[in-house]
PDB file of C-alpha atoms in Angstrom:
ATOM      1  CA  MET G1405       0.000   0.000   0.000  1.00  0.00           C
ATOM      2  CA  ASN G1406       2.842   2.434   0.762  1.00  0.00           C
ATOM      3  CA  SER G1407       4.192   1.771  -2.725  1.00  0.00           C
ATOM      4  CA  GLN G1408       0.806   2.572  -4.281  1.00  0.00           C
ATOM      5  CA  ILE G1409       0.522   5.766  -2.250  1.00  0.00           C
ATOM      6  CA  ILE G1410       3.972   6.995  -3.285  1.00  0.00           C
ATOM      7  CA  ASP G1411       3.343   6.125  -6.942  1.00  0.00           C
ATOM      8  CA  THR G1412       0.130   8.154  -6.744  1.00  0.00           C
ATOM      9  CA  ILE G1413       1.838  11.101  -5.038  1.00  0.00           C
ATOM     10  CA  LYS G1414       4.384  11.218  -7.873  1.00  0.00           C
ATOM     11  CA  GLN G1415       1.589  11.658 -10.431  1.00  0.00           C
ATOM     12  CA  TYR G1416       0.152  14.919  -9.068  1.00  0.00           C
ATOM     13  CA  GLU G1417       1.490  18.472  -9.139  1.00  0.00           C
ATOM     14  CA  THR G1418      -0.787  19.711  -6.346  1.00  0.00           C
ATOM     15  CA  ILE G1419      -1.526  17.800  -3.152  1.00  0.00           C
ATOM     16  CA  VAL G1420      -3.974  19.023  -0.498  1.00  0.00           C
ATOM     17  CA  ILE G1421      -3.763  17.327   2.912  1.00  0.00           C
ATOM     18  CA  HIS G1422      -6.725  17.319   5.312  1.00  0.00           C
ATOM     19  CA  ARG G1423      -7.391  16.087   8.862  1.00  0.00           C
ATOM     20  CA  HIS G1424     -10.318  16.058  11.247  1.00  0.00           C
ATOM     21  CA  VAL G1425     -12.217  18.906  12.863  1.00  0.00           C
ATOM     22  CA  ARG G1426     -11.350  19.815  16.460  1.00  0.00           C
ATOM     23  CA  PRO G1427      -7.763  18.735  15.796  1.00  0.00           C
ATOM     24  CA  ASP G1428      -5.448  17.165  18.343  1.00  0.00           C
ATOM     25  CA  PRO G1429      -1.646  16.754  18.131  1.00  0.00           C
ATOM     26  CA  ASP G1430      -1.921  13.617  15.984  1.00  0.00           C
ATOM     27  CA  ALA G1431      -4.206  15.386  13.506  1.00  0.00           C
ATOM     28  CA  TYR G1432      -1.676  18.193  13.104  1.00  0.00           C
ATOM     29  CA  GLY G1433       1.303  15.876  13.415  1.00  0.00           C
ATOM     30  CA  SER G1434       0.208  13.514  10.641  1.00  0.00           C
ATOM     31  CA  GLN G1435      -1.144  16.251   8.357  1.00  0.00           C
ATOM     32  CA  LEU G1436       1.643  18.800   8.680  1.00  0.00           C
ATOM     33  CA  GLY G1437       4.359  16.213   9.190  1.00  0.00           C
ATOM     34  CA  LEU G1438       3.339  14.662   5.868  1.00  0.00           C
ATOM     35  CA  LYS G1439       3.225  18.099   4.255  1.00  0.00           C
ATOM     36  CA  TYR G1440       6.821  18.905   5.171  1.00  0.00           C
ATOM     37  CA  LEU G1441       7.962  15.394   4.291  1.00  0.00           C
ATOM     38  CA  LEU G1442       6.507  15.678   0.785  1.00  0.00           C
ATOM     39  CA  GLN G1443       7.707  19.263   0.297  1.00  0.00           C
ATOM     40  CA  HIS G1444      11.210  18.159   1.215  1.00  0.00           C
ATOM     41  CA  ASN G1445      11.289  15.231  -1.206  1.00  0.00           C
ATOM     42  CA  TYR G1446       9.229  16.784  -4.021  1.00  0.00           C
ATOM     43  CA  PRO G1447      10.124  20.501  -3.969  1.00  0.00           C
ATOM     44  CA  GLU G1448       8.615  20.967  -7.427  1.00  0.00           C
ATOM     45  CA  LYS G1449       5.138  20.045  -6.139  1.00  0.00           C
ATOM     46  CA  ARG G1450       2.615  22.303  -4.418  1.00  0.00           C
ATOM     47  CA  ILE G1451       1.710  20.792  -1.037  1.00  0.00           C
ATOM     48  CA  LEU G1452      -1.024  22.454   1.026  1.00  0.00           C
ATOM     49  CA  ALA G1453      -2.535  21.715   4.448  1.00  0.00           C
ATOM     50  CA  ALA G1454      -6.252  22.508   4.694  1.00  0.00           C
ATOM     51  CA  GLY G1455      -8.537  23.105   7.657  1.00  0.00           C
ATOM     52  CA  GLU G1456      -9.355  25.688  10.296  1.00  0.00           C
ATOM     53  CA  HIS G1457      -6.511  26.455  12.678  1.00  0.00           C
ATOM     54  CA  ASP G1458      -6.843  25.660  16.384  1.00  0.00           C
ATOM     55  CA  TYR G1459      -4.954  28.259  18.415  1.00  0.00           C
ATOM     56  CA  THR G1460      -4.219  25.726  21.174  1.00  0.00           C
ATOM     57  CA  LEU G1461      -1.885  24.069  18.656  1.00  0.00           C
ATOM     58  CA  ASP G1462       0.060  27.228  17.808  1.00  0.00           C
ATOM     59  CA  PHE G1463       3.148  25.555  19.258  1.00  0.00           C
ATOM     60  CA  MET G1464       3.015  22.910  16.524  1.00  0.00           C
ATOM     61  CA  ASP G1465       2.388  24.806  13.272  1.00  0.00           C
ATOM     62  CA  PHE G1466      -0.301  26.375  11.106  1.00  0.00           C
ATOM     63  CA  PRO G1467      -2.352  25.134   8.136  1.00  0.00           C
ATOM     64  CA  ASP G1468      -2.449  26.974   4.812  1.00  0.00           C
ATOM     65  CA  VAL G1469      -5.079  29.141   3.174  1.00  0.00           C
ATOM     66  CA  VAL G1470      -6.468  26.889   0.444  1.00  0.00           C
ATOM     67  CA  GLY G1471      -8.596  28.256  -2.399  1.00  0.00           C
ATOM     68  CA  ASP G1472     -11.273  26.456  -4.385  1.00  0.00           C
ATOM     69  CA  SER G1473      -9.042  26.368  -7.454  1.00  0.00           C
ATOM     70  CA  ASP G1474      -6.358  24.502  -5.510  1.00  0.00           C
ATOM     71  CA  PHE G1475      -8.526  21.388  -5.566  1.00  0.00           C
ATOM     72  CA  GLU G1476      -8.811  21.273  -9.361  1.00  0.00           C
ATOM     73  CA  GLY G1477      -6.977  18.157 -10.497  1.00  0.00           C
ATOM     74  CA  ALA G1478      -5.355  17.800  -7.063  1.00  0.00           C
ATOM     75  CA  LEU G1479      -4.570  14.721  -5.051  1.00  0.00           C
ATOM     76  CA  VAL G1480      -6.286  14.870  -1.661  1.00  0.00           C
ATOM     77  CA  ILE G1481      -4.843  13.020   1.339  1.00  0.00           C
ATOM     78  CA  VAL G1482      -6.900  12.806   4.547  1.00  0.00           C
ATOM     79  CA  THR G1483      -5.074  11.764   7.711  1.00  0.00           C
ATOM     80  CA  ASP G1484      -6.362  10.689  11.132  1.00  0.00           C
ATOM     81  CA  THR G1485     -10.041  10.958  10.171  1.00  0.00           C
ATOM     82  CA  ALA G1486     -12.362   7.978  10.480  1.00  0.00           C
ATOM     83  CA  ASN G1487     -15.425   9.288   8.668  1.00  0.00           C
ATOM     84  CA  THR G1488     -16.233  11.892   6.057  1.00  0.00           C
ATOM     85  CA  GLU G1489     -18.397  13.991   8.381  1.00  0.00           C
ATOM     86  CA  ARG G1490     -15.345  14.792  10.497  1.00  0.00           C
ATOM     87  CA  VAL G1491     -13.070  15.913   7.652  1.00  0.00           C
ATOM     88  CA  ASP G1492     -12.164  19.548   8.261  1.00  0.00           C
ATOM     89  CA  ASP G1493     -13.048  21.420   5.044  1.00  0.00           C
ATOM     90  CA  GLN G1494     -15.572  19.427   3.068  1.00  0.00           C
ATOM     91  CA  ARG G1495     -14.037  20.595  -0.202  1.00  0.00           C
ATOM     92  CA  TYR G1496     -11.770  17.561   0.158  1.00  0.00           C
ATOM     93  CA  ALA G1497     -14.287  15.694  -2.027  1.00  0.00           C
ATOM     94  CA  SER G1498     -13.633  18.020  -4.994  1.00  0.00           C
ATOM     95  CA  GLY G1499     -10.124  16.734  -5.626  1.00  0.00           C
ATOM     96  CA  ALA G1500      -9.240  14.279  -8.400  1.00  0.00           C
ATOM     97  CA  LYS G1501      -8.357  11.374  -6.096  1.00  0.00           C
ATOM     98  CA  ILE G1502      -8.497  10.736  -2.341  1.00  0.00           C
ATOM     99  CA  ILE G1503      -6.080   8.808  -0.129  1.00  0.00           C
ATOM    100  CA  LYS G1504      -7.099   7.941   3.434  1.00  0.00           C
ATOM    101  CA  ILE G1505      -4.370   7.378   6.062  1.00  0.00           C
ATOM    102  CA  ASP G1506      -5.866   6.480   9.417  1.00  0.00           C
ATOM    103  CA  HIS G1507      -5.666   4.271  12.508  1.00  0.00           C
ATOM    104  CA  HIS G1508      -9.324   4.363  13.598  1.00  0.00           C
ATOM    105  CA  PRO G1509     -11.771   1.528  12.859  1.00  0.00           C
ATOM    106  CA  ASN G1510     -12.550   1.695   9.148  1.00  0.00           C
ATOM    107  CA  ASP G1511     -16.335   1.985   9.464  1.00  0.00           C
ATOM    108  CA  ASP G1512     -16.441   4.606   6.704  1.00  0.00           C
ATOM    109  CA  ALA G1513     -14.151   3.254   3.981  1.00  0.00           C
ATOM    110  CA  TYR G1514     -14.008   6.456   1.936  1.00  0.00           C
ATOM    111  CA  GLY G1515     -11.297   7.282  -0.575  1.00  0.00           C
ATOM    112  CA  ASP G1516      -9.715   5.681  -3.623  1.00  0.00           C
ATOM    113  CA  ILE G1517      -6.667   4.367  -1.745  1.00  0.00           C
ATOM    114  CA  LEU G1518      -6.900   3.392   1.923  1.00  0.00           C
ATOM    115  CA  LEU G1519      -4.055   2.876   4.364  1.00  0.00           C
ATOM    116  CA  VAL G1520      -5.839   1.968   7.595  1.00  0.00           C
ATOM    117  CA  ASP G1521      -4.147   0.146  10.454  1.00  0.00           C
ATOM    118  CA  THR G1522      -5.986   0.029  13.782  1.00  0.00           C
ATOM    119  CA  ASN G1523      -2.905  -1.501  15.418  1.00  0.00           C
ATOM    120  CA  ALA G1524      -0.925   1.691  14.856  1.00  0.00           C
ATOM    121  CA  SER G1525      -0.657   4.054  17.796  1.00  0.00           C
ATOM    122  CA  SER G1526      -1.405   7.077  15.660  1.00  0.00           C
ATOM    123  CA  ALA G1527      -1.722   8.380  12.142  1.00  0.00           C
ATOM    124  CA  SER G1528       1.680   9.970  12.681  1.00  0.00           C
ATOM    125  CA  GLU G1529       3.178   6.512  13.144  1.00  0.00           C
ATOM    126  CA  LEU G1530       1.656   5.472   9.810  1.00  0.00           C
ATOM    127  CA  VAL G1531       3.154   8.523   8.100  1.00  0.00           C
ATOM    128  CA  TYR G1532       6.529   7.520   9.524  1.00  0.00           C
ATOM    129  CA  GLU G1533       6.072   4.034   8.060  1.00  0.00           C
ATOM    130  CA  LEU G1534       5.314   5.654   4.705  1.00  0.00           C
ATOM    131  CA  PHE G1535       8.561   7.569   5.081  1.00  0.00           C
ATOM    132  CA  THR G1536      10.576   4.422   5.765  1.00  0.00           C
ATOM    133  CA  TYR G1537       9.242   2.859   2.564  1.00  0.00           C
ATOM    134  CA  GLY G1538      10.072   6.057   0.661  1.00  0.00           C
ATOM    135  CA  ARG G1539      13.534   6.114   2.229  1.00  0.00           C
ATOM    136  CA  ASP G1540      14.271   2.530   1.241  1.00  0.00           C
ATOM    137  CA  HIS G1541      12.794   2.659  -2.278  1.00  0.00           C
ATOM    138  CA  GLU G1542      12.759   6.320  -3.362  1.00  0.00           C
ATOM    139  CA  ASN G1543      15.737   7.785  -1.442  1.00  0.00           C
ATOM    140  CA  TRP G1544      13.441   9.935   0.677  1.00  0.00           C
ATOM    141  CA  THR G1545      14.968  11.901   3.525  1.00  0.00           C
ATOM    142  CA  MET G1546      13.147  13.538   6.417  1.00  0.00           C
ATOM    143  CA  PRO G1547      13.490  17.180   7.458  1.00  0.00           C
ATOM    144  CA  ASP G1548      13.661  18.064  11.142  1.00  0.00           C
ATOM    145  CA  SER G1549      10.343  19.908  10.854  1.00  0.00           C
ATOM    146  CA  ALA G1550       8.529  16.716   9.826  1.00  0.00           C
ATOM    147  CA  ALA G1551      10.219  14.610  12.516  1.00  0.00           C
ATOM    148  CA  ARG G1552       9.179  17.108  15.194  1.00  0.00           C
ATOM    149  CA  LEU G1553       5.541  17.041  14.131  1.00  0.00           C
ATOM    150  CA  LEU G1554       5.334  13.250  13.797  1.00  0.00           C
ATOM    151  CA  TYR G1555       6.905  12.847  17.230  1.00  0.00           C
ATOM    152  CA  ALA G1556       4.336  15.242  18.711  1.00  0.00           C
ATOM    153  CA  GLY G1557       1.524  13.283  17.076  1.00  0.00           C
ATOM    154  CA  ILE G1558       2.738  10.013  18.553  1.00  0.00           C
ATOM    155  CA  ILE G1559       3.239  11.539  22.005  1.00  0.00           C
ATOM    156  CA  GLY G1560      -0.247  13.027  21.902  1.00  0.00           C
ATOM    157  CA  ASP G1561      -2.135   9.915  20.827  1.00  0.00           C
ATOM    158  CA  THR G1562      -0.279   7.575  23.190  1.00  0.00           C
ATOM    159  CA  GLY G1563      -0.581   9.854  26.229  1.00  0.00           C
ATOM    160  CA  ARG G1564       3.207   9.987  26.489  1.00  0.00           C
ATOM    161  CA  PHE G1565       3.380   6.214  25.842  1.00  0.00           C
ATOM    162  CA  LEU G1566       0.950   5.363  28.664  1.00  0.00           C
ATOM    163  CA  PHE G1567      -2.017   4.235  26.536  1.00  0.00           C
ATOM    164  CA  PRO G1568      -2.478   0.577  25.496  1.00  0.00           C
ATOM    165  CA  SER G1569      -2.087   1.598  21.846  1.00  0.00           C
ATOM    166  CA  THR G1570       1.649   1.990  22.496  1.00  0.00           C
ATOM    167  CA  THR G1571       3.584  -0.915  20.985  1.00  0.00           C
ATOM    168  CA  GLN G1572       7.197  -1.944  20.623  1.00  0.00           C
ATOM    169  CA  LYS G1573       7.065  -0.435  17.135  1.00  0.00           C
ATOM    170  CA  THR G1574       5.826   2.851  18.614  1.00  0.00           C
ATOM    171  CA  PHE G1575       8.857   3.067  20.888  1.00  0.00           C
ATOM    172  CA  ALA G1576      11.137   2.189  17.975  1.00  0.00           C
ATOM    173  CA  VAL G1577       9.634   4.928  15.794  1.00  0.00           C
ATOM    174  CA  ALA G1578       9.892   7.509  18.588  1.00  0.00           C
ATOM    175  CA  GLY G1579      13.498   6.432  19.123  1.00  0.00           C
ATOM    176  CA  GLU G1580      14.258   7.170  15.489  1.00  0.00           C
ATOM    177  CA  LEU G1581      12.462  10.512  15.502  1.00  0.00           C
ATOM    178  CA  ILE G1582      14.326  11.911  18.506  1.00  0.00           C
ATOM    179  CA  LYS G1583      17.549  11.554  16.517  1.00  0.00           C
ATOM    180  CA  PHE G1584      16.459  14.573  14.501  1.00  0.00           C
ATOM    181  CA  ASN G1585      17.267  18.136  15.483  1.00  0.00           C
ATOM    182  CA  PHE G1586      14.355  19.642  17.389  1.00  0.00           C
ATOM    183  CA  ASP G1587      13.802  20.797  20.964  1.00  0.00           C
ATOM    184  CA  ARG G1588      11.832  18.067  22.756  1.00  0.00           C
ATOM    185  CA  ASN G1589      11.530  20.053  25.983  1.00  0.00           C
ATOM    186  CA  GLU G1590      10.026  23.021  24.169  1.00  0.00           C
ATOM    187  CA  LEU G1591       7.624  20.705  22.354  1.00  0.00           C
ATOM    188  CA  HIS G1592       6.569  18.922  25.564  1.00  0.00           C
ATOM    189  CA  ASN G1593       6.010  22.268  27.272  1.00  0.00           C
ATOM    190  CA  GLY G1594       3.802  23.379  24.420  1.00  0.00           C
ATOM    191  CA  MET G1595       1.752  20.206  24.702  1.00  0.00           C
ATOM    192  CA  TYR G1596       1.329  19.977  28.465  1.00  0.00           C
ATOM    193  CA  GLU G1597       1.885  23.315  30.160  1.00  0.00           C
ATOM    194  CA  MET G1598      -1.383  24.921  31.306  1.00  0.00           C
ATOM    195  CA  ASP G1599      -2.433  28.412  32.262  1.00  0.00           C
ATOM    196  CA  ARG G1600      -3.562  28.856  35.864  1.00  0.00           C
ATOM    197  CA  ASN G1601      -7.225  29.205  34.955  1.00  0.00           C
ATOM    198  CA  LEU G1602      -7.128  25.814  33.242  1.00  0.00           C
ATOM    199  CA  LEU G1603      -5.488  24.260  36.299  1.00  0.00           C
ATOM    200  CA  HIS G1604      -8.212  25.801  38.469  1.00  0.00           C
ATOM    201  CA  LEU G1605     -10.823  24.162  36.227  1.00  0.00           C
ATOM    202  CA  GLN G1606      -8.973  20.878  36.630  1.00  0.00           C
ATOM    203  CA  GLY G1607      -9.402  21.321  40.369  1.00  0.00           C
ATOM    204  CA  TYR G1608     -13.129  21.815  39.779  1.00  0.00           C
ATOM    205  CA  ILE G1609     -13.222  18.512  37.884  1.00  0.00           C
ATOM    206  CA  TYR G1610     -11.524  16.700  40.760  1.00  0.00           C
ATOM    207  CA  GLN G1611     -13.949  18.201  43.275  1.00  0.00           C
ATOM    208  CA  ASN G1612     -17.126  17.659  41.282  1.00  0.00           C
ATOM    209  CA  PHE G1613     -16.838  14.392  39.371  1.00  0.00           C
ATOM    210  CA  VAL G1614     -19.345  11.678  40.281  1.00  0.00           C
ATOM    211  CA  MET G1615     -18.387   8.004  40.331  1.00  0.00           C
ATOM    212  CA  ASP G1616     -20.699   5.066  40.942  1.00  0.00           C
ATOM    213  CA  GLU G1617     -19.980   1.560  42.216  1.00  0.00           C
ATOM    214  CA  SER G1618     -19.595   0.182  38.670  1.00  0.00           C
ATOM    215  CA  GLY G1619     -16.479   2.304  38.134  1.00  0.00           C
ATOM    216  CA  ALA G1620     -18.190   4.761  35.777  1.00  0.00           C
ATOM    217  CA  ALA G1621     -17.610   8.459  36.378  1.00  0.00           C
ATOM    218  CA  TYR G1622     -18.736  11.735  34.871  1.00  0.00           C
ATOM    219  CA  VAL G1623     -18.476  15.475  35.290  1.00  0.00           C
ATOM    220  CA  LYS G1624     -20.559  18.193  33.671  1.00  0.00           C
ATOM    221  CA  ILE G1625     -18.892  21.459  32.710  1.00  0.00           C
ATOM    222  CA  THR G1626     -21.576  23.984  31.845  1.00  0.00           C
ATOM    223  CA  LEU G1627     -21.240  27.284  30.035  1.00  0.00           C
ATOM    224  CA  ASP G1628     -21.469  29.044  33.389  1.00  0.00           C
ATOM    225  CA  VAL G1629     -18.547  27.005  34.727  1.00  0.00           C
ATOM    226  CA  LEU G1630     -16.451  27.747  31.632  1.00  0.00           C
ATOM    227  CA  LYS G1631     -17.222  31.437  32.059  1.00  0.00           C
ATOM    228  CA  GLU G1632     -16.404  31.342  35.777  1.00  0.00           C
ATOM    229  CA  PHE G1633     -12.942  29.919  35.104  1.00  0.00           C
ATOM    230  CA  GLY G1634     -12.311  31.879  31.910  1.00  0.00           C
ATOM    231  CA  VAL G1635     -11.721  28.761  29.827  1.00  0.00           C
ATOM    232  CA  THR G1636     -12.947  27.979  26.310  1.00  0.00           C
ATOM    233  CA  ALA G1637     -14.478  24.645  25.308  1.00  0.00           C
ATOM    234  CA  THR G1638     -11.504  24.014  23.034  1.00  0.00           C
ATOM    235  CA  GLU G1639      -8.976  24.478  25.860  1.00  0.00           C
ATOM    236  CA  THR G1640     -10.671  21.769  27.938  1.00  0.00           C
ATOM    237  CA  SER G1641      -9.197  19.134  25.598  1.00  0.00           C
ATOM    238  CA  LEU G1642      -6.102  19.235  27.814  1.00  0.00           C
ATOM    239  CA  LEU G1643      -8.178  18.064  30.790  1.00  0.00           C
ATOM    240  CA  VAL G1644      -9.899  14.993  29.318  1.00  0.00           C
ATOM    241  CA  GLY G1645      -7.456  12.578  30.925  1.00  0.00           C
ATOM    242  CA  SER G1646      -7.605  14.214  34.357  1.00  0.00           C
ATOM    243  CA  LEU G1647      -9.640  11.426  35.982  1.00  0.00           C
ATOM    244  CA  GLY G1648      -7.390   8.651  34.718  1.00  0.00           C
ATOM    245  CA  ASN G1649      -5.564   8.324  38.038  1.00  0.00           C
ATOM    246  CA  VAL G1650      -8.691   7.765  40.125  1.00  0.00           C
ATOM    247  CA  LYS G1651      -8.491   4.397  41.872  1.00  0.00           C
ATOM    248  CA  GLY G1652     -11.301   2.018  40.971  1.00  0.00           C
ATOM    249  CA  LEU G1653     -12.311   4.004  37.905  1.00  0.00           C
ATOM    250  CA  LYS G1654     -13.054   1.984  34.747  1.00  0.00           C
ATOM    251  CA  ALA G1655     -14.333   4.625  32.329  1.00  0.00           C
ATOM    252  CA  TRP G1656     -15.401   8.244  32.416  1.00  0.00           C
ATOM    253  CA  VAL G1657     -17.105  10.945  30.423  1.00  0.00           C
ATOM    254  CA  ILE G1658     -16.568  14.687  30.536  1.00  0.00           C
ATOM    255  CA  PHE G1659     -19.357  16.880  29.176  1.00  0.00           C
ATOM    256  CA  ILE G1660     -18.459  20.329  27.849  1.00  0.00           C
ATOM    257  CA  GLU G1661     -21.400  22.616  27.139  1.00  0.00           C
ATOM    258  CA  GLU G1662     -21.234  24.927  24.131  1.00  0.00           C
ATOM    259  CA  GLU G1663     -23.807  27.362  22.739  1.00  0.00           C
ATOM    260  CA  THR G1664     -25.683  24.830  20.589  1.00  0.00           C
ATOM    261  CA  GLU G1665     -24.403  21.414  21.726  1.00  0.00           C
ATOM    262  CA  ILE G1666     -22.586  19.467  24.414  1.00  0.00           C
ATOM    263  CA  ARG G1667     -19.266  17.827  23.662  1.00  0.00           C
ATOM    264  CA  VAL G1668     -19.074  14.268  24.978  1.00  0.00           C
ATOM    265  CA  ARG G1669     -15.530  13.100  25.710  1.00  0.00           C
ATOM    266  CA  LEU G1670     -15.216   9.438  26.666  1.00  0.00           C
ATOM    267  CA  ARG G1671     -12.161   7.685  28.058  1.00  0.00           C
ATOM    268  CA  SER G1672     -11.637   4.169  29.426  1.00  0.00           C
ATOM    269  CA  LYS G1673      -9.145   2.006  31.268  1.00  0.00           C
ATOM    270  CA  GLY G1674     -10.647  -1.218  29.960  1.00  0.00           C
ATOM    271  CA  PRO G1675     -14.284  -1.294  28.829  1.00  0.00           C
ATOM    272  CA  ILE G1676     -14.781  -0.634  25.114  1.00  0.00           C
ATOM    273  CA  ILE G1677     -16.500   2.725  24.746  1.00  0.00           C
ATOM    274  CA  ASN G1678     -16.370   3.628  21.033  1.00  0.00           C
ATOM    275  CA  GLY G1679     -19.620   1.707  20.507  1.00  0.00           C
ATOM    276  CA  LEU G1680     -21.259   4.041  23.019  1.00  0.00           C
ATOM    277  CA  ALA G1681     -19.870   7.030  21.130  1.00  0.00           C
ATOM    278  CA  LYS G1682     -21.403   5.697  17.910  1.00  0.00           C
ATOM    279  CA  GLU G1683     -24.804   5.456  19.607  1.00  0.00           C
ATOM    280  CA  PHE G1684     -24.675   9.231  19.991  1.00  0.00           C
ATOM    281  CA  GLY G1685     -23.383  10.075  16.534  1.00  0.00           C
ATOM    282  CA  GLY G1686     -19.674   9.946  17.345  1.00  0.00           C
ATOM    283  CA  GLY G1687     -16.869   7.420  17.257  1.00  0.00           C
ATOM    284  CA  GLY G1688     -13.189   6.936  17.870  1.00  0.00           C
ATOM    285  CA  HIS G1689     -10.895   4.433  19.502  1.00  0.00           C
ATOM    286  CA  PRO G1690     -11.968   1.612  21.827  1.00  0.00           C
ATOM    287  CA  MET G1691     -10.533   3.492  24.833  1.00  0.00           C
ATOM    288  CA  ALA G1692     -10.850   7.106  23.680  1.00  0.00           C
ATOM    289  CA  SER G1693     -13.887   8.408  21.818  1.00  0.00           C
ATOM    290  CA  GLY G1694     -16.120  11.403  21.423  1.00  0.00           C
ATOM    291  CA  ALA G1695     -19.686  12.287  20.521  1.00  0.00           C
ATOM    292  CA  THR G1696     -22.187  15.124  20.722  1.00  0.00           C
ATOM    293  CA  ALA G1697     -25.291  15.563  22.860  1.00  0.00           C
ATOM    294  CA  TYR G1698     -27.922  18.234  22.279  1.00  0.00           C
ATOM    295  CA  SER G1699     -29.456  18.410  25.748  1.00  0.00           C
ATOM    296  CA  TRP G1700     -28.557  17.516  29.308  1.00  0.00           C
ATOM    297  CA  GLU G1701     -31.267  14.847  29.167  1.00  0.00           C
ATOM    298  CA  GLU G1702     -29.377  13.222  26.299  1.00  0.00           C
ATOM    299  CA  ALA G1703     -26.152  13.566  28.290  1.00  0.00           C
ATOM    300  CA  ASP G1704     -27.813  11.700  31.154  1.00  0.00           C
ATOM    301  CA  ARG G1705     -28.589   8.856  28.756  1.00  0.00           C
ATOM    302  CA  VAL G1706     -24.881   8.677  27.922  1.00  0.00           C
ATOM    303  CA  ILE G1707     -24.148   8.333  31.639  1.00  0.00           C
ATOM    304  CA  GLU G1708     -26.741   5.566  31.999  1.00  0.00           C
ATOM    305  CA  ARG G1709     -25.226   3.635  29.119  1.00  0.00           C
ATOM    306  CA  LEU G1710     -21.683   4.121  30.445  1.00  0.00           C
ATOM    307  CA  ILE G1711     -22.755   2.709  33.826  1.00  0.00           C
ATOM    308  CA  GLU G1712     -24.285  -0.307  32.067  1.00  0.00           C
ATOM    309  CA  ILE G1713     -21.071  -0.904  30.116  1.00  0.00           C
ATOM    310  CA  CYS G1714     -18.891  -0.672  33.222  1.00  0.00           C
ATOM    311  CA  ALA G1715     -21.236  -2.869  35.244  1.00  0.00           C
ATOM    312  CA  SER G1716     -21.160  -5.621  32.631  1.00  0.00           C
TER     313      SER G1716
END
């Protein structure tokens, strides 16, 4: 498959790379890491990264401004995105051909060429594997900028190598990436340092989460709470794993209220929870998923189902 992807890349003058909405480090890492990798090895090509920028990822990089005409006759590559509804910038479908590179369950098998491996820790790890094939067969080399972004993507999606998705291969890939010239401390600080108001909200989560005897837990963060602590819904992404150290906890959900919907962020230490996310229009990994609720009554139904899953 890597050979087919590289052969396809060589055929196009313009390549537009997409990722999912509400990006995380792996979305940026795989998308922008691939962009710099291809720019470095095919300087004659026009490589663009599409999608709305998330200011919480300023420390990583920035996407490009992509016009409608850029998609004419272009190859489109979508990384780290399980289904078409979550592709950031729906113009992706107006390209000439689509390649999907992803590590989520392939429930929506969109695209003309699919590289999907659910055993990979991250989409960034898959981009690194593409690089190794290009290195061995096409004399590809990797710039430091790409290595930095791919490393950040792997760190982000493995929770600093703590999540079960981390494999021996993941450690080997990270070991190769840190040989490149970038400041790991600066990158880690960008990923994990928090402003005081966000830390205060984390304290609110610790004080207000509810856990039942099944090992299911939840906390509701309303618009009023966000306003009280001066935190945006987007910034709360750094707090999703906060309850992971609670003894006896099996799985948890954090609800973040926005103006028109409620973000549902699910995490687990064992029970499979991506099926629950799908019940509420979302999806994701077996241990880390997300969905959307449109009322607190619907959010309560998520809690009921999470308790049932943990109890069983």
